Short mmCIF file of C-alpha atoms in Angstrom, two decimals:
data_model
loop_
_atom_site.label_atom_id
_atom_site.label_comp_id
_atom_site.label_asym_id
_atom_site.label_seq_id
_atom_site.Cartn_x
_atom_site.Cartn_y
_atom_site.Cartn_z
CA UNK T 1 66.97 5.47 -76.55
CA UNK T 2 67.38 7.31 -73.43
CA UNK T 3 71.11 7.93 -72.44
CA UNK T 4 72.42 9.89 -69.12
CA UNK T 5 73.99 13.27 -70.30
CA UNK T 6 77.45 14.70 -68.45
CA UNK T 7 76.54 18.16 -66.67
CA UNK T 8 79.92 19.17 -67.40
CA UNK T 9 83.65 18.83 -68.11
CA UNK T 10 85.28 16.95 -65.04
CA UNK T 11 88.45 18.25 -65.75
CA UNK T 12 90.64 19.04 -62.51
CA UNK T 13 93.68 21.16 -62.43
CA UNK T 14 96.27 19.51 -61.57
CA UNK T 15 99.11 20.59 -58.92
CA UNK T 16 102.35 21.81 -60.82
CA UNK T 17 105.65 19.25 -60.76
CA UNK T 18 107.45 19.36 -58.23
CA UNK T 19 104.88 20.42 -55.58
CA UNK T 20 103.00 18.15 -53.18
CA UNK T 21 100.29 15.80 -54.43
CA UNK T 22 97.75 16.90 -51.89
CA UNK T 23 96.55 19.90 -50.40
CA UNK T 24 96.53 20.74 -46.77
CA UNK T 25 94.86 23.17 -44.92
CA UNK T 26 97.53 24.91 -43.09
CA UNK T 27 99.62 25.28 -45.69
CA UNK T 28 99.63 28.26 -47.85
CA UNK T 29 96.53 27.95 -50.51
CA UNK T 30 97.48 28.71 -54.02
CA UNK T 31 95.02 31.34 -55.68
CA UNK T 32 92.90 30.63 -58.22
CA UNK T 33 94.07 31.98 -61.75
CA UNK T 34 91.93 32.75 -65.18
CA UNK T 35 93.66 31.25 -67.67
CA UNK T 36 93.62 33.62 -71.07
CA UNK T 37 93.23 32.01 -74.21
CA UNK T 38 95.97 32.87 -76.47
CA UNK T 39 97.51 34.44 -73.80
CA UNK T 40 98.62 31.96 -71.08
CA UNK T 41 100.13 27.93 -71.94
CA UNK T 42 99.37 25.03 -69.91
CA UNK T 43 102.51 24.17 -68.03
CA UNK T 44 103.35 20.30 -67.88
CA UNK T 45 101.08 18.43 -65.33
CA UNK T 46 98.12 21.49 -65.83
CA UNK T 47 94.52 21.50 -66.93
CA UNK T 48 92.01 23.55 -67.25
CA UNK T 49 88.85 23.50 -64.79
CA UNK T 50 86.10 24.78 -65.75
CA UNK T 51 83.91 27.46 -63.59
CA UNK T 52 80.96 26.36 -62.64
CA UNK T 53 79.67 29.63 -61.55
CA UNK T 54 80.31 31.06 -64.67
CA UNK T 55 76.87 29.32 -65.91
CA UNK T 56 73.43 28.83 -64.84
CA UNK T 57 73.89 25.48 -67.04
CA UNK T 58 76.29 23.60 -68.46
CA UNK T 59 75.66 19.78 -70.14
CA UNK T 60 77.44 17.60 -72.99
CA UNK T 61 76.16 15.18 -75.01
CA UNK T 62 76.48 13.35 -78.15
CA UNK T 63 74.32 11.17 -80.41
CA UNK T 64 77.25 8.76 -82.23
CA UNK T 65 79.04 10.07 -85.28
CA UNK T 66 79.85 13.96 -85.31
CA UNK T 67 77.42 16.47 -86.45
CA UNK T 68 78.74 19.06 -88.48
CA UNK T 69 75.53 21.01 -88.79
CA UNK T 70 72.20 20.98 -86.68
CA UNK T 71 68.94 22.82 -86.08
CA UNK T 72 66.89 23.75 -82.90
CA UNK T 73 63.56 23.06 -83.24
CA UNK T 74 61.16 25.10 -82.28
CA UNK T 75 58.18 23.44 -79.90
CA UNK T 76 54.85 24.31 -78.54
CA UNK T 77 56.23 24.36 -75.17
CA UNK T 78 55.69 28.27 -74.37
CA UNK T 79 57.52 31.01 -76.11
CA UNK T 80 59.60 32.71 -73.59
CA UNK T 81 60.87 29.93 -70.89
CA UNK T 82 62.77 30.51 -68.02
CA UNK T 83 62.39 27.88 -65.25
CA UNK T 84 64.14 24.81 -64.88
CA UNK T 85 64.28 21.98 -65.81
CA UNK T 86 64.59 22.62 -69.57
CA UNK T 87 63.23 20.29 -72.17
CA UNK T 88 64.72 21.14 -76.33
CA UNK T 89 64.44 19.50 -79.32
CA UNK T 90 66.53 19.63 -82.41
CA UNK T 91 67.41 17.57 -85.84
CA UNK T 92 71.34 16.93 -86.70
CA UNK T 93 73.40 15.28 -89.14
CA UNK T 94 76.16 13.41 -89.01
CA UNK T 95 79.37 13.01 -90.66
CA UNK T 96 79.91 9.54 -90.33
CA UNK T 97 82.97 7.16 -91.71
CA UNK T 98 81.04 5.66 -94.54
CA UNK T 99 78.30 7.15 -96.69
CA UNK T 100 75.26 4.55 -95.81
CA UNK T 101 76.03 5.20 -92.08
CA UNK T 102 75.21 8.07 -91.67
CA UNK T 103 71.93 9.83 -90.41
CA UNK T 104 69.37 12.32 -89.83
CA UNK T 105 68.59 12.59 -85.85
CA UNK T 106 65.98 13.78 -84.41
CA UNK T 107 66.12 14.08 -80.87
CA UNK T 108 64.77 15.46 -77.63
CA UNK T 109 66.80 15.90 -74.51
CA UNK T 110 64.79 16.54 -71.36
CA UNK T 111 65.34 17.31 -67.44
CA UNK T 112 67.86 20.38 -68.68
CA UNK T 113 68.82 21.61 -65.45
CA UNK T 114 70.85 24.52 -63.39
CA UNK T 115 69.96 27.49 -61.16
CA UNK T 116 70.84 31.28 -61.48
CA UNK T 117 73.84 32.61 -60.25
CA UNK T 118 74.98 36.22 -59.60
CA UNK T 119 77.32 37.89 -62.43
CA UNK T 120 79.38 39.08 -59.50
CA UNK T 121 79.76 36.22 -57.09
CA UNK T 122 79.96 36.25 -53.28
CA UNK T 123 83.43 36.38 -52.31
CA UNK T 124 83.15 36.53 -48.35
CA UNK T 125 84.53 33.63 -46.62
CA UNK T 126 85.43 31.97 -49.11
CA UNK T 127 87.91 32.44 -51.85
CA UNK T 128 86.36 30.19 -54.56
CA UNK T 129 83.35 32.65 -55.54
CA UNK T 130 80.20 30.85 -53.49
CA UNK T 131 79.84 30.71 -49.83
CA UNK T 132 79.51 27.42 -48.00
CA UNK T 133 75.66 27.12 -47.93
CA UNK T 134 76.19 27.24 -51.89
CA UNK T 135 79.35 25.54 -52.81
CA UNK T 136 77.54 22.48 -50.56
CA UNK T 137 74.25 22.72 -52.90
CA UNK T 138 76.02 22.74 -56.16
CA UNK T 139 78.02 19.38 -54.71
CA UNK T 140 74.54 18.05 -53.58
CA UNK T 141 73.24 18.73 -56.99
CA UNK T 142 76.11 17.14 -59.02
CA UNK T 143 76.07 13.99 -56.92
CA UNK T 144 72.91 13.41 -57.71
CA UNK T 145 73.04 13.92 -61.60
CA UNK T 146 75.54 12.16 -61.64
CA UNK T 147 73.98 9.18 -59.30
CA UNK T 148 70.84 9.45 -62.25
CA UNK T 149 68.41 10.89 -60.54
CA UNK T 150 68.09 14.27 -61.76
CA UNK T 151 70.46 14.02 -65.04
CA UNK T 152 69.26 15.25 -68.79
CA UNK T 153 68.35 12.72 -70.45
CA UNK T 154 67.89 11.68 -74.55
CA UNK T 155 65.35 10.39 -76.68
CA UNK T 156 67.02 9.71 -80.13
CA UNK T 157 65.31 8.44 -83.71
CA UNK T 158 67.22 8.22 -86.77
CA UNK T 159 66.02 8.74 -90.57
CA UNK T 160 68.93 6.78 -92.64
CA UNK T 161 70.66 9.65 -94.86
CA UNK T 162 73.08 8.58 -97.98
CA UNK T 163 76.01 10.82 -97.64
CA UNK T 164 77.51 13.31 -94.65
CA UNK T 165 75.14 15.99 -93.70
CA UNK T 166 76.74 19.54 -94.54
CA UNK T 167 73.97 21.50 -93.44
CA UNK T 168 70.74 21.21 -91.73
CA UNK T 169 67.91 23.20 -91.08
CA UNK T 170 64.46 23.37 -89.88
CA UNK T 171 61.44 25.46 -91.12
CA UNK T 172 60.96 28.42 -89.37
CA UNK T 173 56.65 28.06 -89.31
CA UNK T 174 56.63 24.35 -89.88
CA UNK T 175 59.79 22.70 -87.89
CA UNK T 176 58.49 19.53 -88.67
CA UNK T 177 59.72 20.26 -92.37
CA UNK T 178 63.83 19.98 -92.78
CA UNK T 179 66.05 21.21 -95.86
CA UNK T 180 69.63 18.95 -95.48
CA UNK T 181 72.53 19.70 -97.57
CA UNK T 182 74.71 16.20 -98.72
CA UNK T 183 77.82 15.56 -99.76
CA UNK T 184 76.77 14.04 -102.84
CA UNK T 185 75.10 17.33 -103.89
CA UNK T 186 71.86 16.88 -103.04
CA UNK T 187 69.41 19.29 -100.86
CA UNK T 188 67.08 17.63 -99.54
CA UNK T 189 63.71 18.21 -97.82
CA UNK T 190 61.91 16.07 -95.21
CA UNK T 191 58.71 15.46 -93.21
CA UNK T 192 59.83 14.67 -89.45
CA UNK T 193 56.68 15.11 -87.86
CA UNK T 194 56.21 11.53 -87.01
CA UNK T 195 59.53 11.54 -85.29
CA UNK T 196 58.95 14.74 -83.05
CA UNK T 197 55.36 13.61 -82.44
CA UNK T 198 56.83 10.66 -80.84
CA UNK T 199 59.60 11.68 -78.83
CA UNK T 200 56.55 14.67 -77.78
CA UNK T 201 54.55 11.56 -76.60
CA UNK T 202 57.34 9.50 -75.51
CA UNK T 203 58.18 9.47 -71.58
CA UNK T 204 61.98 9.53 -70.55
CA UNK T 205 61.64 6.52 -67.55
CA UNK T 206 62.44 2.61 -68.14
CA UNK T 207 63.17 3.86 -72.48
CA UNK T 208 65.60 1.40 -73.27
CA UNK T 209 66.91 -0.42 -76.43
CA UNK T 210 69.00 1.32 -79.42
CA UNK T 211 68.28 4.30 -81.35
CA UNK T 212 65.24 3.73 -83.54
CA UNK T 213 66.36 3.52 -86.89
CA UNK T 214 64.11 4.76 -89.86
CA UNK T 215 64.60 4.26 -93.73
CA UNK T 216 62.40 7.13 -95.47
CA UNK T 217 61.75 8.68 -98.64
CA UNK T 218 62.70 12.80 -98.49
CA UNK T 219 59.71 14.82 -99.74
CA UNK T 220 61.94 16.67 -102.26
CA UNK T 221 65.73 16.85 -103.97
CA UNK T 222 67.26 19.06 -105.80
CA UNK T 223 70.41 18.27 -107.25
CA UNK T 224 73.14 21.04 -107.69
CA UNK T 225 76.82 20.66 -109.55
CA UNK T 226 78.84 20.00 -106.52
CA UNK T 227 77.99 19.86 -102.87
CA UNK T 228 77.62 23.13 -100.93
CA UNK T 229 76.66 24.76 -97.27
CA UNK T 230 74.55 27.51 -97.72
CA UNK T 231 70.85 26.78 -97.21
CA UNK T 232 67.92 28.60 -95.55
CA UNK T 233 64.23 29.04 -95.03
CA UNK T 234 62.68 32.07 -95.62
CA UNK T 235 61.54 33.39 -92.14
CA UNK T 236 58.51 35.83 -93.72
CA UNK T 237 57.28 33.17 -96.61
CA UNK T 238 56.38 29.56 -95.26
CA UNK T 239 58.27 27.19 -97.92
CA UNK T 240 60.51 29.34 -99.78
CA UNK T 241 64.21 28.11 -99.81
CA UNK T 242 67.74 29.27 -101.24
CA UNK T 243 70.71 26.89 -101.64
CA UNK T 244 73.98 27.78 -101.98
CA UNK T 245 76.94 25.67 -103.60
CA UNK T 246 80.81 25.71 -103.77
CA UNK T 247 80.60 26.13 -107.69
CA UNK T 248 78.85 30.25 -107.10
CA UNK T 249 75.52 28.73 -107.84
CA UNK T 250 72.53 29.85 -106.18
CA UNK T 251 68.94 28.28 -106.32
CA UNK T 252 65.40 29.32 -105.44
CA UNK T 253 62.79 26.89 -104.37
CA UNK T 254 59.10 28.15 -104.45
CA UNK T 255 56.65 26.01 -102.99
CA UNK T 256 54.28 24.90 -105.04
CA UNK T 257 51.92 22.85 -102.16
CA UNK T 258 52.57 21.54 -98.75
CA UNK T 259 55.21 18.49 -100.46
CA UNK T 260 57.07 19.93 -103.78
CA UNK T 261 58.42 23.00 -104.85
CA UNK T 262 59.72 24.76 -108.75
CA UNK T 263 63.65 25.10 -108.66
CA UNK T 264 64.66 27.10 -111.54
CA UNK T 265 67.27 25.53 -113.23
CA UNK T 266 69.34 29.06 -113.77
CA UNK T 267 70.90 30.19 -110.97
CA UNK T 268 71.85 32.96 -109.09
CA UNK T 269 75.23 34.21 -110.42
CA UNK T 270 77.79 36.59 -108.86
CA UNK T 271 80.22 35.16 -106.42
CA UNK T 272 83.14 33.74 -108.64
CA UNK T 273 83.93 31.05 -105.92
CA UNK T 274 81.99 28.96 -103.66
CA UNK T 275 79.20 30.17 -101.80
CA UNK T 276 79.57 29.36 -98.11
CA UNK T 277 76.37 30.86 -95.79
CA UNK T 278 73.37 32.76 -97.24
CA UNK T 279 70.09 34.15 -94.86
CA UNK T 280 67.10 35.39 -96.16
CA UNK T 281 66.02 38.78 -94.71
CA UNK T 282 64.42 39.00 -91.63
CA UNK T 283 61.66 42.04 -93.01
CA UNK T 284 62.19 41.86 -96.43
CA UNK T 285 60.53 38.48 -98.46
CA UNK T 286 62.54 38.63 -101.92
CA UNK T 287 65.52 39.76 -100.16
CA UNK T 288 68.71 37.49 -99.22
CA UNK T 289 72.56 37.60 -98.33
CA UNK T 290 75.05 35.93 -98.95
CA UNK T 291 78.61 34.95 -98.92
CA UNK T 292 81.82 33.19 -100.28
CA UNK T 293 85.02 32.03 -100.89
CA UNK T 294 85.87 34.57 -103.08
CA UNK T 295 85.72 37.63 -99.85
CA UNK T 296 82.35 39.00 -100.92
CA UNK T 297 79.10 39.66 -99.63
CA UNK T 298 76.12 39.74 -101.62
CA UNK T 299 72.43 41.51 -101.47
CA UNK T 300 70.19 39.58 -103.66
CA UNK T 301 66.66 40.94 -104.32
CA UNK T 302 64.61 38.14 -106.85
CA UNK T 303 62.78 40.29 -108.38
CA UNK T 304 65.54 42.13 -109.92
CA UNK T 305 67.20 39.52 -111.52
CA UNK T 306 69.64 37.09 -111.16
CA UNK T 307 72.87 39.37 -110.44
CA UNK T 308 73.51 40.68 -107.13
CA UNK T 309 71.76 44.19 -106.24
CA UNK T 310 74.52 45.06 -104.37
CA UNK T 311 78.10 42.97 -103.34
CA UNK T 312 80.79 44.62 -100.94
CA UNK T 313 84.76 43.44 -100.08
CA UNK T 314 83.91 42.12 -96.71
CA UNK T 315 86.89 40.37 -95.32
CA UNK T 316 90.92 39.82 -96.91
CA UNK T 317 90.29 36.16 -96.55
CA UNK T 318 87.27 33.28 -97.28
CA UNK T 319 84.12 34.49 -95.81
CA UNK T 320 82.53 31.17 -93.95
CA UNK T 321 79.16 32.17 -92.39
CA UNK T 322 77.07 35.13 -91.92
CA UNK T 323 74.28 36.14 -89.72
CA UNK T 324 71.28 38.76 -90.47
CA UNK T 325 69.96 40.26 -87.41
CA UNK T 326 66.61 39.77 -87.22
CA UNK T 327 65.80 42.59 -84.17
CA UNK T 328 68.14 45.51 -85.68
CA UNK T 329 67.56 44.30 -89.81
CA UNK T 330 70.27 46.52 -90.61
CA UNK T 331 73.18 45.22 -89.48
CA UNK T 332 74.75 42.25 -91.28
CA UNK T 333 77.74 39.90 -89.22
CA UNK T 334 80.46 37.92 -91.32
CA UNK T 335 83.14 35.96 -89.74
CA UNK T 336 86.14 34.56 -91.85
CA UNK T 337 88.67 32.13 -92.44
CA UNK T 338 91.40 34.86 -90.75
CA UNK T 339 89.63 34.80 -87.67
CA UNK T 340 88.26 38.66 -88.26
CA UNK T 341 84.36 39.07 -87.57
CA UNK T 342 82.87 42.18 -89.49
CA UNK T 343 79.48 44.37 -88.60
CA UNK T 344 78.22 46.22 -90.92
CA UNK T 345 75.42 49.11 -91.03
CA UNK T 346 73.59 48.00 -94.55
CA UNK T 347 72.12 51.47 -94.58
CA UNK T 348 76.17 52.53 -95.20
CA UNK T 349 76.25 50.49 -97.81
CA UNK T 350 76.08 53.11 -100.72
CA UNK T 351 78.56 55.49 -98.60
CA UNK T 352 81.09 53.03 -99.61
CA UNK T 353 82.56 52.20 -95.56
CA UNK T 354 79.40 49.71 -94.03
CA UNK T 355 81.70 48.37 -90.76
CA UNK T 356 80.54 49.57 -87.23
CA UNK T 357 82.71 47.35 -86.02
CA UNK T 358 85.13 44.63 -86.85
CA UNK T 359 87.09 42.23 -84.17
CA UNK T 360 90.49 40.55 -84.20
CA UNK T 361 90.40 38.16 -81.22
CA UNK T 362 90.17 34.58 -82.92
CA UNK T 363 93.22 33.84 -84.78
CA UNK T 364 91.62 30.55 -86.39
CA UNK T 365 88.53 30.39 -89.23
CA UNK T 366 85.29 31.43 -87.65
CA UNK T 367 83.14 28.37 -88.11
CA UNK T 368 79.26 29.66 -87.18
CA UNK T 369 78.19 33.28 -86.23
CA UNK T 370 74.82 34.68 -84.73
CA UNK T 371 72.85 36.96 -83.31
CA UNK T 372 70.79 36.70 -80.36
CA UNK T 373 66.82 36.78 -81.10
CA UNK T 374 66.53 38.12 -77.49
CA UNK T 375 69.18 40.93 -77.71
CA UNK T 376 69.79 43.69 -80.50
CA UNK T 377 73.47 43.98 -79.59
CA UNK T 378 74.47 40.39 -79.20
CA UNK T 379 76.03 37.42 -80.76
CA UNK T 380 77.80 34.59 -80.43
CA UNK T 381 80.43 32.93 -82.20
CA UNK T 382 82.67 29.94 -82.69
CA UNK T 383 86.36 29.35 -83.97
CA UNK T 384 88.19 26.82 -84.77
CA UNK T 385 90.21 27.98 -82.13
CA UNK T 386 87.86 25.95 -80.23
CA UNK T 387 86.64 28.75 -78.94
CA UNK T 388 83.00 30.01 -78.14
CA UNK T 389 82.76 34.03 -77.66
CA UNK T 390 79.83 36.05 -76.91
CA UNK T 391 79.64 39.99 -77.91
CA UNK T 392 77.60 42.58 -76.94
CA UNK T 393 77.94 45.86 -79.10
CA UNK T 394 76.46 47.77 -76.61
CA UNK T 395 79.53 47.65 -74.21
CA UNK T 396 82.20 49.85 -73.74
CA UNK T 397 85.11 50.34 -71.51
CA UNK T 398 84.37 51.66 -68.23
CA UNK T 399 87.27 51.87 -65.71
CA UNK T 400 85.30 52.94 -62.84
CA UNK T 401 82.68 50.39 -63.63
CA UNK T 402 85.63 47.97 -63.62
CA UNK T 403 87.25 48.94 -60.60
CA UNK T 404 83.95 48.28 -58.73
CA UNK T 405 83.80 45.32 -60.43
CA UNK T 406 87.11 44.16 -59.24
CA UNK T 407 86.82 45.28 -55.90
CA UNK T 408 83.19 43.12 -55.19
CA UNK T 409 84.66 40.02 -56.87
CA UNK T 410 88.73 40.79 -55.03
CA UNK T 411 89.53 39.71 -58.37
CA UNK T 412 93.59 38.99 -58.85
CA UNK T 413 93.68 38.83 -62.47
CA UNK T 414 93.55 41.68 -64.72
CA UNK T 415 91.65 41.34 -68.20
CA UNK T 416 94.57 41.93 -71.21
CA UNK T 417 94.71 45.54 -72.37
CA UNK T 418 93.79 44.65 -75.76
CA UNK T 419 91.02 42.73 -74.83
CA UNK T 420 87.63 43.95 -76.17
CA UNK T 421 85.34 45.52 -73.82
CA UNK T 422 82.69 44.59 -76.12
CA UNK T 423 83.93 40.43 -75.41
CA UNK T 424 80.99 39.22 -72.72
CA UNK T 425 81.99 35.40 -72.29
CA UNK T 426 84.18 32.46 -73.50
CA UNK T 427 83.27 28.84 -73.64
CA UNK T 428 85.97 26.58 -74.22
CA UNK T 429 86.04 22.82 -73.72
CA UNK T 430 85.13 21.86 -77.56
CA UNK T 431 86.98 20.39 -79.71
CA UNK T 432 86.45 21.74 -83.27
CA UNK T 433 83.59 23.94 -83.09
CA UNK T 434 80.98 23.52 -85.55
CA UNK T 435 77.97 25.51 -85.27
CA UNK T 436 75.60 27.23 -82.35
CA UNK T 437 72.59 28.18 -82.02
CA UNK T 438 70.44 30.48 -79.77
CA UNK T 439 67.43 28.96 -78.54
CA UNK T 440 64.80 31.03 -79.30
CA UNK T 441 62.07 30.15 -76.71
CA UNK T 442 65.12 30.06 -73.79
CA UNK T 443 66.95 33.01 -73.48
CA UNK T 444 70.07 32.93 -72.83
CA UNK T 445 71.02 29.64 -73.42
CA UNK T 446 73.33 28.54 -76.58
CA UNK T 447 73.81 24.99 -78.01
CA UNK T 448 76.83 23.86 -79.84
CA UNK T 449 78.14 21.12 -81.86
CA UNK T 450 81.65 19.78 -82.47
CA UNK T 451 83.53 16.64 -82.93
CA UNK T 452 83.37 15.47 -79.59
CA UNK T 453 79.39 16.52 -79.38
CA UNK T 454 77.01 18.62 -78.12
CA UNK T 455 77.28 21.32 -75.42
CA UNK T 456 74.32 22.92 -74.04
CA UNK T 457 75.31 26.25 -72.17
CA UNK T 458 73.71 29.31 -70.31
CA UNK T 459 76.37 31.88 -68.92
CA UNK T 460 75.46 33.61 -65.84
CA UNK T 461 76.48 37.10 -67.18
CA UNK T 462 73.41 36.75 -69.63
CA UNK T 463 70.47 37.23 -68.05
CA UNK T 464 68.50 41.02 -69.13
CA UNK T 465 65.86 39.22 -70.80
CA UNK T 466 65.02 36.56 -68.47
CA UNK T 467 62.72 37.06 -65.12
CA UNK T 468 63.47 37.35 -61.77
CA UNK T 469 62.02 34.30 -60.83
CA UNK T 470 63.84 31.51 -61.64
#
């Protein structure tokens, strides 16, 4: 099924009460103000508007019921990409109302589009940010998204699923293969290659009709206690999975050919409440993380045993999700249900004090964290404070570099004291924030799920890796 996909939020801010329903030229024009999350409140008859030349792309999109977890898939498209239009495809599952509805969806969205802008806008003549010849484009180019001609659009099959989807994720060498974590407290592992060779065949014009709707066998289950989160695929060692679930157990799978693979049925013991994320090393193959409930971290090593190798404090509340950085494979990010992310230096470990850094800006449960597979010193992350923030470690406070800054842009709102330098970009729009993911063929841009969908995003301000060309 091929739908038309919003390029963005049409949210308009709305005059204040009391003041005159239209605009007019020769009156005085009310400046532009960044609104500060956390900071600032939305008077009565406000809304936010979002800045379109704070991205080089910006779509929604959603594929039916909400998708708590979800995967990009990794294509044969070309490894570093940097032109548009953008094609990506990625599995999901959903979290439907009943048990039998719900899904596996495998999906394609094509005709991604946008176009670079400067971090520091062009301010001359023209007090929004873009001179005329530009602020006319970007109106010529929404009119005709939205008129169909040049919109994303998406290909959708389903694979029928008993039970919400906790957590998905695709095979780092073979993305055809999935591992999905139920709510009935089953992992799972399927075979989508028939789907993705489809929608790879499959042209976007004159598709019509519903979502094709598939009933298939999994290759593989594994049943555990209780339902869980934690689930990944060893990115050195094609086939090798861990599992994670909320009664501290922790499982193994070894392949054992291209369909089945030996679980051992005694687990991994040493969180004393529910493990919540876990990630294989990046340059180590028997080595994994992971977290829980009970405010630990974890370094597992399997040929050691069954007991952690090493387990740290990590935050003063439940630790949700962790990332291993996979460019700089000593440093380890946690975020939490306080809203606290954590860095740490694994090389620190056995000095006792492991944080290079640790952050206090969300104030609700950090839902997904990770780091960029383009950039050493960045990651993103999302909050239930329906928040998306992107860090780069590398930064630091500059106050010349600021003033400069300021006087390019004739900026009118100053950034909060406390504010961290190190704080690149926030997306808002979501409504509870799920899970993101980098893209690891397009740099730069993020995808993120939540209960009202999809967003696809590529700030302006991050652009080092890609060319010049675009």
């Amino acid at each position: 099924m091929t739908r038309g996909i919003k390029h963005r939020m049409k949210a308009k801010r709305k005059n204040k009460k009391g003041e005159g329903s239209s605009s007019s030229s020769l009156g005085p024009q009310v400046p532009v103000k960044v609104w500060q999350p956390g900071v600032d409140k939305l008077e009565e008859g406000e809304e936010l508007q979002c800045d379109p030349s704070a991205y080089n792309s910006l779509h929604a999109f959603h594929i039916g019921w909400p998708c708590l977890s979800f995967d990009i898939v990794r294509d044969t498209l070309g490894l570093v990409r940097s032109e548009f239009p953008h094609t990506v495809y990625f599995m999901a599952g959903t979290q439907a109302e009943k048990a039998s509805w719900n899904s596996i969806g495998i999906f394609k969205v094509t005709n991604i589009s946008g176009k670079r802008r400067e971090p520091v806008p062009k301010v001359e003549g023209d007090e929004s940010g873009m001179d005329d010849d530009e602020s006319d484009s970007e109106d010529d180019s929404e009119d005709e998204e939205e008129n169909g001609d040049k919109a994303p659009t998406l290909q959708l099959r389903k694979v029928t699923h008993e039970g919400c989807v906790n957590r998905i994720r695709s095979m780092t060498q073979n993305p055809h293969i999935c591992a999905a974590w139920a709510d009935t407290g089953y992992v799972q592992v399927w075979d989508l290659s028939m789907h993705l060779n489809a929608l790879a065949e499959s042209e976007t014009e004159g598709v019509q009709g519903a979502a094709a709707v598939f009933n298939q066998d999994p290759l593989f289950k594994f049943k555990h206690k209780d339902e869980g989160y934690a689930i990944d695929w060893s990115p050195l060692v094609p086939g090798r999975l861990v599992s994670g679930d909320c009664k501290n157990c922790i499982y193994v799978w070894e392949p054992t050919s291209a369909a089945t693979w030996n679980v051992d049925n005694t687990p991994f013991i040493g969180h004393t409440a529910s493990v919540e994320d876990i990630q294989w090393s990046p340059t180590e193959p028997h080595v994994f993380a992971s977290c829980s409930v009970d405010g630990t971290s974890a370094i597992w090593d399997t040929r050691l045993g069954k007991s952690p190798a090493a387990s740290f404090k990590a935050h003063n509340a439940d630790v949700n999700v962790m990332s291993w950085n996979r460019l700089a494979s000593c440093m380890l990010a946690s975020g939490s249900d306080d809203g606290t992310i954590s860095i740490r230096d694994l090389r620190l470990l056995k000095e006792g004090d492991s944080v290079v850094a640790h952050f206090e800006y969300h104030k609700h449960p950090i839902t997904s964290i990770e780091w960029s597979p383009h950039e050493a010193s960045s990651l993103a992350v999302s909050s239930s404070d329906n928040q998306l923030t992107i860090w780069d470690l590398s930064l630091e406070k500059d106050e010349e570099e600021e003033a400069e800054f300021k006087a390019k842009t004739k900026e009118i709102v100053n950034a909060p004291q406390d504010l961290p330098p190190q704080l690149l970009f926030i997306h808002q729009g979501q409504k509870d924030l799920k899970e993101l993911h980098w893209h690891t063929q397009i740099p730069g841009m993020i995808v993120s799920t939540a209960a009202d969908g999809f967003n696809i995003l590529m700030p302006s301000n991050i652009q080092s890796t890609l060319s010049e060309g675009v």
